[in-house]
Amino acid sequence: MLRYFLLLSLVLPLSGSCQTYADSPFYQPVSAIPATAHVDGYEHGTIHANGVVIDLSESVPGRSSDFDRIAGWNEAMDIDGARPAQKFHFYIQYNRLHVVFGYDLLAQPVEGTDEIRCTFSTLTDPAWDWRRDREIAPVALPADLKPVVIHSGDVLAIRMLPLGPGRIADVHYLRLTRNDQAPASGQ
């Protein structure tokens, strides 16, 4: 019983004022995917949009099976639309905590370069996913989500949930690689 009380005391900040990114971006370019990150639920290279392969890896520090059982979560990702505007939709919903983190990503090759323009936006709720509880509003993203341009093969780190001071957030790593050319970074 004490174990569940302590676990709940760590989880409760999610339902309070920590559900915003204020004016800081939730994504940033990083040099590499850490060796400790892993792929969960699908194989690399299966997500394609606008001539870009999106590989998703995740680093889940400190999440225990007790947290998963108490939070009760599900996640989904999908591509919709037609070229050149296919969007990658991602969300993770913690059912019992009434918290959803999600975003849309438009990844487009920059013509004449080895670069990819990444434009993040607020999650467009996937109509195809019956598990998504639309009564739970997604975590607020910054109002000014400026596009970021990266080289083919580079990585963006995405902080999933702002767990509050002293907490470590889950981080997803997106490696974006153009289909029409070899990665410039040699990866």
XYZ file of N, CA, C and O in Angstrom:
748
model
N 0.821 -1.188 0.000
C 0.000 0.000 0.000
C 0.869 1.258 0.000
O 0.593 2.194 -0.743
N 1.910 1.265 0.821
C 2.812 2.407 0.865
C 3.473 2.611 -0.495
O 3.637 3.740 -0.954
N 3.783 1.506 -1.174
C 4.415 1.584 -2.486
C 3.506 2.329 -3.475
O 3.959 3.178 -4.225
N 2.209 2.042 -3.476
C 1.269 2.713 -4.383
C 1.081 4.174 -4.002
O 0.946 5.028 -4.866
N 1.090 4.473 -2.702
C 0.989 5.864 -2.265
C 2.181 6.667 -2.769
O 2.023 7.761 -3.290
N 3.385 6.106 -2.621
C 4.582 6.796 -3.091
C 4.566 6.969 -4.605
O 4.924 8.020 -5.122
N 4.126 5.950 -5.306
C 4.050 6.043 -6.759
C 3.038 7.104 -7.182
O 3.306 7.912 -8.074
N 1.885 7.144 -6.546
C 0.882 8.156 -6.867
C 1.393 9.564 -6.580
O 1.098 10.500 -7.318
N 2.183 9.715 -5.519
C 2.712 11.039 -5.203
C 3.677 11.507 -6.280
O 3.849 12.701 -6.491
N 4.309 10.580 -6.997
C 5.171 10.953 -8.118
C 4.363 11.257 -9.368
O 4.758 12.056 -10.200
N 3.217 10.618 -9.529
C 2.409 10.736 -10.738
C 1.466 11.935 -10.691
O 1.200 12.555 -11.708
N 0.972 12.306 -9.549
C -0.023 13.367 -9.438
C 0.384 14.701 -10.062
O -0.476 15.400 -10.587
N 1.671 15.081 -10.060
C 2.001 16.351 -10.712
C 1.582 16.413 -12.176
O 1.422 17.486 -12.723
N 1.386 15.282 -12.825
C 0.945 15.295 -14.223
C -0.417 15.955 -14.387
O -0.700 16.557 -15.411
N -1.263 15.836 -13.375
C -2.611 16.363 -13.522
C -2.718 17.827 -13.112
O -3.779 18.406 -13.189
N -1.611 18.432 -12.716
C -1.646 19.821 -12.272
C -1.121 20.788 -13.304
O -1.363 20.648 -14.493
N -0.355 21.752 -12.847
C 0.099 22.836 -13.717
C 1.243 22.448 -14.639
O 1.705 23.263 -15.408
N 1.687 21.230 -14.607
C 2.830 20.812 -15.409
C 2.454 20.447 -16.836
O 3.283 19.973 -17.581
N 1.235 20.659 -17.254
C 0.783 20.199 -18.555
C 0.957 21.228 -19.659
O 0.106 21.390 -20.506
N 2.062 21.939 -19.663
C 2.298 22.906 -20.721
C 3.785 22.971 -21.039
O 4.621 22.653 -20.210
N 4.098 23.380 -22.245
C 5.476 23.600 -22.640
C 5.793 25.085 -22.661
O 6.878 25.480 -23.032
N 4.814 25.899 -22.274
C 4.970 27.359 -22.263
C 5.532 27.807 -23.606
O 4.948 27.504 -24.617
N 6.660 28.508 -23.594
C 7.211 29.009 -24.851
C 8.481 28.284 -25.275
O 9.220 28.762 -26.128
N 8.761 27.129 -24.681
C 9.953 26.385 -25.082
C 9.549 25.268 -26.033
O 8.508 24.657 -25.875
N 10.367 24.997 -27.045
C 10.011 23.923 -27.981
C 10.120 22.564 -27.307
O 10.924 22.371 -26.397
N 9.302 21.639 -27.732
C 9.347 20.295 -27.183
C 10.274 19.405 -28.006
O 10.499 18.266 -27.679
N 10.839 19.945 -29.079
C 11.734 19.196 -29.951
C 13.037 19.956 -30.115
O 13.073 21.181 -30.008
N 14.099 19.220 -30.373
C 15.384 19.849 -30.650
C 16.282 18.877 -31.398
O 16.213 17.673 -31.165
N 17.122 19.381 -32.303
C 18.074 18.510 -32.978
C 19.109 17.990 -31.975
O 19.523 18.721 -31.077
N 19.492 16.744 -32.118
C 20.532 16.139 -31.279
C 21.516 15.404 -32.177
O 21.217 15.102 -33.332
N 22.674 15.088 -31.620
C 23.725 14.483 -32.435
C 23.458 13.019 -32.765
O 23.866 12.543 -33.826
N 22.807 12.289 -31.874
C 22.595 10.853 -32.119
C 21.505 10.316 -31.204
O 21.152 10.935 -30.202
N 21.014 9.142 -31.552
C 20.065 8.428 -30.699
C 20.888 7.667 -29.660
O 21.806 6.935 -30.023
N 20.596 7.827 -28.368
C 21.368 7.109 -27.349
C 21.245 5.589 -27.518
O 20.204 5.088 -27.954
N 22.295 4.888 -27.174
C 22.297 3.423 -27.287
C 21.227 2.790 -26.405
O 20.776 1.681 -26.676
N 20.793 3.491 -25.362
C 19.782 2.949 -24.446
C 18.360 3.079 -24.980
O 17.447 2.472 -24.441
N 18.157 3.887 -26.019
C 16.821 4.045 -26.592
C 16.456 2.776 -27.350
O 17.311 2.060 -27.844
N 15.168 2.494 -27.419
C 14.725 1.269 -28.089
C 13.497 1.525 -28.955
O 12.809 2.520 -28.807
N 13.279 0.593 -29.857
C 12.098 0.644 -30.728
C 11.046 -0.238 -30.091
O 11.339 -1.338 -29.638
N 9.812 0.237 -30.058
C 8.756 -0.533 -29.418
C 7.537 -0.603 -30.319
O 6.958 0.413 -30.662
N 7.177 -1.797 -30.762
C 5.904 -1.980 -31.443
C 5.930 -2.018 -32.949
O 4.934 -2.328 -33.550
N 7.014 -1.700 -33.601
C 7.077 -1.757 -35.056
C 8.549 -1.772 -35.468
O 9.436 -1.506 -34.672
N 8.798 -2.051 -36.726
C 10.166 -2.079 -37.230
C 10.557 -0.726 -37.797
O 9.735 -0.002 -38.340
N 11.860 -0.411 -37.714
C 12.370 0.820 -38.335
C 12.089 0.819 -39.826
O 12.115 -0.201 -40.478
N 11.842 1.983 -40.352
C 11.682 2.131 -41.792
C 10.289 1.891 -42.305
O 10.062 1.920 -43.503
N 9.323 1.681 -41.432
C 7.968 1.399 -41.895
C 7.099 2.648 -42.016
O 6.015 2.577 -42.561
N 7.570 3.785 -41.514
C 6.797 5.013 -41.573
C 7.379 5.893 -42.677
O 8.541 6.279 -42.627
N 6.568 6.190 -43.694
C 6.999 7.001 -44.832
C 6.019 8.141 -45.035
O 4.810 7.930 -44.983
N 6.548 9.346 -45.285
C 5.698 10.498 -45.607
C 6.472 11.449 -46.498
O 7.586 11.853 -46.146
N 5.919 11.795 -47.652
C 6.490 12.808 -48.543
C 7.922 12.496 -48.971
O 8.743 13.399 -49.116
N 8.270 11.224 -49.125
C 9.624 10.865 -49.516
C 10.613 10.862 -48.371
O 11.823 10.891 -48.572
N 10.105 10.839 -47.137
C 10.951 10.828 -45.948
C 10.588 9.599 -45.108
O 9.412 9.311 -44.894
N 11.623 8.872 -44.639
C 11.420 7.764 -43.718
C 11.557 8.322 -42.305
O 12.519 9.039 -42.000
N 10.598 8.006 -41.450
C 10.611 8.482 -40.065
C 10.820 7.272 -39.157
O 9.953 6.407 -39.053
N 12.002 7.196 -38.539
C 12.307 6.134 -37.579
C 12.100 6.688 -36.184
O 12.650 7.735 -35.838
N 11.317 5.985 -35.372
C 11.016 6.431 -34.017
C 11.638 5.476 -33.020
O 11.409 4.268 -33.085
N 12.450 6.010 -32.109
C 13.008 5.255 -30.991
C 12.593 5.995 -29.732
O 12.298 7.186 -29.770
N 12.592 5.299 -28.601
C 12.201 5.980 -27.372
C 13.125 5.628 -26.224
O 13.692 4.546 -26.166
N 13.273 6.592 -25.329
C 14.019 6.420 -24.097
C 13.042 6.674 -22.969
O 12.460 7.754 -22.880
N 12.846 5.677 -22.140
C 11.830 5.752 -21.088
C 12.518 5.585 -19.732
O 12.482 4.513 -19.136
N 13.171 6.625 -19.238
C 13.886 6.521 -17.973
C 12.941 6.514 -16.782
O 11.990 7.288 -16.736
N 13.163 5.625 -15.881
C 12.433 5.637 -14.628
C 10.990 5.207 -14.681
O 10.298 5.277 -13.679
N 10.475 4.780 -15.834
C 9.085 4.331 -15.874
C 9.053 2.882 -15.413
O 9.718 2.030 -15.951
N 8.251 2.611 -14.435
C 8.151 1.252 -13.904
C 6.860 0.605 -14.376
O 5.955 1.266 -14.864
N 6.778 -0.689 -14.203
C 5.539 -1.383 -14.546
C 4.397 -0.904 -13.643
O 3.251 -0.906 -14.049
N 4.707 -0.477 -12.413
C 3.680 0.077 -11.529
C 3.092 1.354 -12.126
O 1.896 1.569 -12.109
N 3.964 2.222 -12.701
C 3.481 3.449 -13.326
C 2.568 3.112 -14.496
O 1.493 3.671 -14.637
N 2.995 2.177 -15.346
C 2.183 1.787 -16.497
C 0.823 1.246 -16.060
O -0.189 1.550 -16.657
N 0.804 0.458 -14.997
C -0.453 -0.123 -14.523
C -1.378 0.969 -13.968
O -2.566 0.978 -14.241
N -0.824 1.908 -13.222
C -1.642 2.969 -12.631
C -2.082 3.971 -13.693
O -3.214 4.421 -13.716
N -1.181 4.323 -14.625
C -1.504 5.335 -15.623
C -2.433 4.793 -16.700
O -3.277 5.519 -17.205
N -2.301 3.538 -17.083
C -3.123 2.950 -18.135
C -3.002 3.722 -19.431
O -3.787 4.591 -19.705
N -1.997 3.436 -20.239
C -1.731 4.258 -21.399
C -1.918 3.510 -22.707
O -1.906 2.300 -22.761
N -2.118 4.284 -23.768
C -2.091 3.761 -25.123
C -1.525 4.849 -26.025
O -1.577 6.032 -25.706
N -0.928 4.411 -27.146
C -0.372 5.366 -28.085
C -0.698 4.936 -29.498
O -1.003 3.766 -29.742
N -0.644 5.885 -30.402
C -0.919 5.579 -31.801
C -0.153 6.544 -32.678
O 0.157 7.669 -32.281
N 0.168 6.071 -33.893
C 0.798 6.912 -34.892
C 0.250 6.524 -36.244
O -0.145 5.379 -36.456
N 0.183 7.497 -37.144
C -0.367 7.238 -38.462
C 0.091 8.348 -39.405
O 0.491 9.420 -38.969
N 0.016 8.058 -40.698
C 0.282 9.036 -41.744
C -1.023 9.258 -42.478
O -1.734 8.310 -42.781
N -1.356 10.519 -42.763
C -2.546 10.777 -43.572
C -2.244 11.852 -44.597
O -1.179 12.460 -44.571
N -3.171 12.077 -45.492
C -3.011 13.100 -46.513
C -2.349 12.559 -47.759
O -2.062 11.375 -47.877
N -2.135 13.432 -48.700
C -1.507 13.079 -49.971
C -0.263 13.942 -50.165
O -0.203 15.071 -49.669
N 0.728 13.415 -50.876
C 1.941 14.189 -51.124
C 1.589 15.508 -51.769
O 0.665 15.552 -52.560
N 2.231 16.581 -51.500
C 3.377 16.738 -50.622
C 3.001 17.148 -49.207
O 3.777 17.768 -48.513
N 1.819 16.829 -48.754
C 1.365 17.294 -47.443
C 0.949 16.145 -46.520
O 0.073 16.310 -45.688
N 1.578 14.980 -46.658
C 1.275 13.890 -45.729
C 1.769 14.283 -44.341
O 2.889 14.766 -44.197
N 0.932 14.062 -43.338
C 1.320 14.397 -41.967
C 1.443 13.131 -41.131
O 0.645 12.205 -41.247
N 2.462 13.146 -40.267
C 2.688 12.096 -39.288
C 1.979 12.544 -38.017
O 2.240 13.630 -37.507
N 1.032 11.744 -37.527
C 0.308 12.048 -36.287
C 0.814 11.094 -35.216
O 0.930 9.891 -35.453
N 1.099 11.635 -34.040
C 1.512 10.796 -32.917
C 0.827 11.286 -31.655
O 0.718 12.492 -31.431
N 0.365 10.341 -30.839
C -0.100 10.716 -29.502
C 0.134 9.562 -28.540
O 0.224 8.409 -28.921
N 0.256 9.932 -27.269
C 0.273 8.962 -26.181
C -0.721 9.484 -25.150
O -0.717 10.671 -24.809
N -1.608 8.619 -24.723
C -2.682 9.006 -23.802
C -2.548 8.192 -22.520
O -2.501 6.971 -22.565
N -2.459 8.894 -21.400
C -2.458 8.245 -20.084
C -3.887 8.323 -19.572
O -4.327 9.348 -19.052
N -4.620 7.231 -19.755
C -6.060 7.206 -19.493
C -6.439 7.597 -18.077
O -7.299 8.449 -17.872
N -5.822 6.984 -17.112
C -6.225 7.222 -15.714
C -5.732 8.558 -15.184
O -6.240 9.057 -14.194
N -4.705 9.129 -15.843
C -4.191 10.428 -15.419
C -4.862 11.571 -16.177
O -4.628 12.735 -15.876
N -5.651 11.243 -17.211
C -6.333 12.229 -18.048
C -5.335 13.206 -18.676
O -5.512 14.432 -18.622
N -4.282 12.641 -19.261
C -3.240 13.430 -19.912
C -2.985 12.843 -21.295
O -2.863 11.630 -21.438
N -2.895 13.695 -22.296
C -2.566 13.285 -23.659
C -1.457 14.192 -24.171
O -1.548 15.417 -24.063
N -0.404 13.580 -24.729
C 0.622 14.332 -25.424
C 0.558 13.913 -26.879
O 0.509 12.724 -27.183
N 0.543 14.868 -27.779
C 0.499 14.517 -29.190
C 0.906 15.680 -30.059
O 0.951 16.835 -29.620
N 1.214 15.369 -31.308
C 1.601 16.390 -32.268
C 1.398 15.848 -33.676
O 1.248 14.645 -33.891
N 1.391 16.756 -34.627
C 1.443 16.424 -36.044
C 2.803 16.896 -36.547
O 3.332 17.909 -36.064
N 3.358 16.172 -37.511
C 4.637 16.546 -38.106
C 4.513 16.479 -39.618
O 4.129 15.444 -40.167
N 4.820 17.591 -40.271
C 4.908 17.638 -41.718
C 6.397 17.661 -42.056
O 7.088 18.635 -41.754
N 6.914 16.559 -42.626
C 8.328 16.446 -42.992
C 8.420 16.505 -44.508
O 7.843 15.657 -45.193
N 9.131 17.512 -45.028
C 9.202 17.714 -46.472
C 10.645 17.904 -46.922
O 11.375 18.722 -46.350
N 11.051 17.163 -47.972
C 12.387 17.374 -48.524
C 12.522 18.799 -49.065
O 11.570 19.342 -49.626
N 13.686 19.397 -48.863
C 13.974 20.720 -49.411
C 14.670 20.481 -50.746
O 15.771 19.922 -50.783
N 14.014 20.901 -51.819
C 14.500 20.628 -53.172
C 15.904 21.192 -53.390
O 16.217 22.298 -52.967
N 16.759 20.391 -54.034
C 18.112 20.807 -54.366
C 19.110 20.687 -53.226
O 20.238 21.146 -53.345
N 18.679 20.103 -52.104
C 19.573 19.931 -50.940
C 19.394 18.524 -50.394
O 18.585 17.747 -50.900
N 20.128 18.212 -49.326
C 19.909 16.953 -48.606
C 19.114 17.214 -47.324
O 19.134 16.418 -46.407
N 18.394 18.329 -47.280
C 17.710 18.751 -46.062
C 16.230 18.373 -46.050
O 15.628 18.112 -47.091
N 15.691 18.372 -44.812
C 14.277 18.082 -44.585
C 13.719 19.197 -43.694
O 14.280 19.489 -42.643
N 12.627 19.791 -44.128
C 11.947 20.828 -43.334
C 10.897 20.131 -42.479
O 10.007 19.457 -42.995
N 10.993 20.314 -41.160
C 10.088 19.670 -40.199
C 9.217 20.739 -39.555
O 9.724 21.636 -38.880
N 7.914 20.614 -39.768
C 6.964 21.573 -39.216
C 6.031 20.830 -38.260
O 5.250 19.978 -38.681
N 6.144 21.158 -36.984
C 5.293 20.546 -35.964
C 4.058 21.408 -35.759
O 4.114 22.636 -35.874
N 2.952 20.757 -35.428
C 1.726 21.477 -35.122
C 0.910 20.683 -34.107
O 1.218 19.530 -33.804
N -0.129 21.328 -33.616
C -1.013 20.701 -32.635
C -1.635 19.435 -33.215
O -1.961 19.378 -34.392
N -1.807 18.440 -32.391
C -2.377 17.162 -32.798
C -3.743 17.341 -33.447
O -4.618 18.014 -32.908
N -3.879 16.762 -34.622
C -5.178 16.629 -35.258
C -5.682 15.257 -34.853
O -5.072 14.249 -35.202
N -6.733 15.213 -34.066
C -7.191 13.935 -33.532
C -7.474 12.925 -34.633
O -8.233 13.207 -35.559
N -6.868 11.770 -34.520
C -7.094 10.730 -35.532
C -8.489 10.126 -35.408
O -8.809 9.490 -34.411
N -9.306 10.324 -36.417
C -10.671 9.793 -36.395
C -10.681 8.271 -36.419
O -11.618 7.649 -35.935
N -9.625 7.658 -36.948
C -9.544 6.213 -37.083
C -9.277 5.512 -35.760
O -9.442 4.313 -35.662
N -8.835 6.227 -34.743
C -8.446 5.572 -33.493
C -9.551 5.691 -32.450
O -9.729 6.728 -31.833
N -10.265 4.616 -32.240
C -11.384 4.607 -31.294
C -10.906 4.676 -29.844
O -11.673 5.003 -28.945
N -9.620 4.420 -29.586
C -9.109 4.445 -28.205
C -8.868 5.855 -27.693
O -8.788 6.072 -26.495
N -8.737 6.822 -28.578
C -8.450 8.198 -28.176
C -9.673 8.825 -27.534
O -10.714 8.973 -28.155
N -9.541 9.172 -26.244
C -10.621 9.813 -25.502
C -10.586 11.306 -25.802
O -9.723 12.024 -25.304
N -11.509 11.781 -26.597
C -11.503 13.174 -27.019
C -11.936 14.149 -25.926
O -11.876 15.363 -26.103
N -12.371 13.631 -24.795
C -12.693 14.507 -23.666
C -11.433 14.948 -22.939
O -11.468 15.884 -22.151
N -10.315 14.274 -23.210
C -9.040 14.654 -22.607
C -8.299 15.522 -23.615
O -7.906 15.059 -24.680
N -8.137 16.791 -23.284
C -7.443 17.714 -24.193
C -5.941 17.423 -24.193
O -5.365 17.144 -23.137
N -5.306 17.471 -25.365
C -3.855 17.269 -25.414
C -3.106 18.360 -24.654
O -3.590 19.483 -24.505
N -1.910 18.021 -24.181
C -1.030 18.970 -23.510
C -0.796 20.139 -24.460
O -0.566 19.948 -25.657
N -0.846 21.342 -23.937
C -0.661 22.536 -24.763
C 0.766 22.615 -25.289
O 1.723 22.487 -24.534
N 0.889 22.817 -26.591
C 2.189 23.021 -27.216
C 2.436 24.519 -27.342
O 1.500 25.308 -27.274
N 3.680 24.928 -27.541
C 3.949 26.364 -27.706
C 3.155 26.937 -28.878
O 2.917 26.256 -29.880
N 2.765 28.186 -28.760
C 1.988 28.835 -29.813
C 2.824 29.054 -31.070
O 2.314 29.018 -32.178
N 4.113 29.277 -30.910
C 4.985 29.571 -32.038
C 5.900 28.373 -32.305
O 7.000 28.289 -31.786
N 5.409 27.430 -33.089
C 6.204 26.253 -33.438
C 6.900 26.517 -34.774
O 6.355 26.251 -35.838
N 8.100 27.060 -34.703
C 8.845 27.387 -35.912
C 9.371 26.107 -36.548
O 9.843 25.211 -35.851
N 9.318 26.021 -37.873
C 9.888 24.857 -38.548
C 11.388 24.755 -38.278
O 12.061 25.758 -38.061
N 11.883 23.540 -38.287
C 13.309 23.296 -38.131
C 13.762 22.529 -39.369
O 13.051 21.661 -39.866
N 14.931 22.885 -39.887
C 15.486 22.221 -41.063
C 16.686 21.408 -40.605
O 17.579 21.928 -39.927
N 16.668 20.118 -40.968
C 17.766 19.219 -40.607
C 18.282 18.536 -41.866
O 17.624 18.554 -42.902
N 19.458 17.934 -41.767
C 20.005 17.153 -42.875
C 19.417 15.745 -42.840
O 19.089 15.223 -41.769
N 19.307 15.139 -44.008
C 18.826 13.762 -44.100
C 19.693 12.870 -43.219
O 20.921 12.935 -43.266
N 19.045 12.061 -42.380
C 19.750 11.171 -41.457
C 19.938 11.741 -40.062
O 20.359 11.040 -39.152
N 19.622 13.040 -39.874
C 19.765 13.653 -38.556
C 18.597 13.271 -37.650
O 17.598 12.715 -38.089
N 18.733 13.631 -36.378
C 17.801 13.189 -35.341
C 17.199 14.393 -34.611
O 17.895 15.361 -34.308
N 15.895 14.299 -34.319
C 15.218 15.258 -33.446
C 14.815 14.531 -32.168
O 14.270 13.430 -32.223
N 15.084 15.152 -31.020
C 14.642 14.616 -29.730
C 13.358 15.334 -29.346
O 13.250 16.559 -29.471
N 12.376 14.560 -28.867
C 11.077 15.119 -28.500
C 10.780 14.742 -27.051
O 10.653 13.566 -26.721
N 10.701 15.769 -26.187
C 10.324 15.540 -24.787
C 8.829 15.287 -24.747
O 8.042 16.139 -25.126
N 8.435 14.101 -24.289
C 7.041 13.691 -24.362
C 6.131 14.394 -23.362
O 5.099 14.894 -23.718
N 6.472 14.381 -22.112
C 5.608 14.982 -21.089
C 6.445 15.793 -20.122
O 7.463 15.305 -19.629
N 6.036 17.018 -19.833
C 6.742 17.805 -18.815
C 6.325 17.314 -17.433
O 5.274 17.672 -16.932
N 7.145 16.488 -16.813
C 6.772 15.862 -15.550
C 7.028 16.747 -14.345
O 6.776 16.333 -13.232
N 7.566 17.948 -14.549
C 7.778 18.866 -13.438
C 9.217 18.865 -12.973
O 10.031 18.051 -13.405
N 9.554 19.795 -12.071
C 10.927 19.919 -11.570
C 11.414 18.608 -10.945
O 10.695 17.958 -10.198
N 12.627 18.231 -11.304
C 13.225 17.025 -10.733
C 12.762 15.724 -11.370
O 13.238 14.656 -10.996
N 11.856 15.770 -12.299
C 11.356 14.565 -12.957
C 12.054 14.399 -14.311
O 12.459 15.370 -14.931
N 12.165 13.183 -14.763
C 12.783 12.901 -16.058
C 11.687 12.499 -17.026
O 10.938 11.561 -16.781
N 11.590 13.207 -18.140
C 10.541 12.938 -19.131
C 10.965 11.834 -20.094
O 12.142 11.633 -20.343
N 9.980 11.133 -20.632
C 10.230 10.221 -21.741
C 10.691 11.071 -22.921
O 10.221 12.187 -23.109
N 11.605 10.514 -23.708
C 12.093 11.219 -24.883
C 11.964 10.291 -26.078
O 12.353 9.126 -26.010
N 11.380 10.792 -27.152
C 11.337 10.059 -28.412
C 12.370 10.672 -29.338
O 12.582 11.881 -29.321
N 12.996 9.817 -30.119
C 13.994 10.259 -31.087
C 13.480 9.933 -32.477
O 13.163 8.786 -32.767
N 13.379 10.943 -33.321
C 12.952 10.760 -34.701
C 14.167 10.939 -35.604
O 14.767 12.019 -35.635
N 14.553 9.877 -36.301
C 15.582 9.997 -37.330
C 14.838 10.133 -38.650
O 14.032 9.273 -39.006
N 15.080 11.237 -39.351
C 14.403 11.499 -40.622
C 15.413 11.362 -41.757
O 16.464 12.003 -41.729
N 15.086 10.502 -42.713
C 15.992 10.212 -43.819
C 15.221 10.300 -45.126
O 14.150 9.710 -45.255
N 15.790 11.002 -46.079
C 15.154 11.106 -47.391
C 15.283 9.791 -48.141
O 16.307 9.133 -48.095
N 14.217 9.421 -48.841
C 14.225 8.203 -49.666
C 15.050 8.372 -50.930
O 15.561 7.404 -51.469
N 15.161 9.593 -51.427
C 15.763 9.829 -52.737
C 17.275 10.002 -52.718
O 17.890 10.248 -53.743
N 17.916 9.900 -51.534
C 19.354 10.043 -51.461
C 19.906 9.406 -50.201
O 19.184 9.190 -49.234
N 21.175 9.099 -50.193
C 21.830 8.532 -49.008
C 21.957 9.635 -47.962
O 22.124 10.808 -48.297
N 21.899 9.292 -46.673
C 22.036 10.294 -45.626
C 23.388 11.002 -45.702
O 24.421 10.369 -45.909
N 23.378 12.316 -45.550
C 24.597 13.106 -45.609
C 25.500 12.864 -44.415
O 26.694 12.975 -44.493
N 24.900 12.513 -43.264
C 25.683 12.334 -42.056
C 26.323 10.964 -41.970
O 26.965 10.653 -40.978
N 26.139 10.111 -42.984
C 26.781 8.807 -42.998
C 26.115 7.784 -42.107
O 26.706 6.783 -41.756
N 24.881 8.038 -41.698
C 24.203 7.104 -40.795
C 23.149 6.319 -41.524
O 22.575 6.718 -42.447
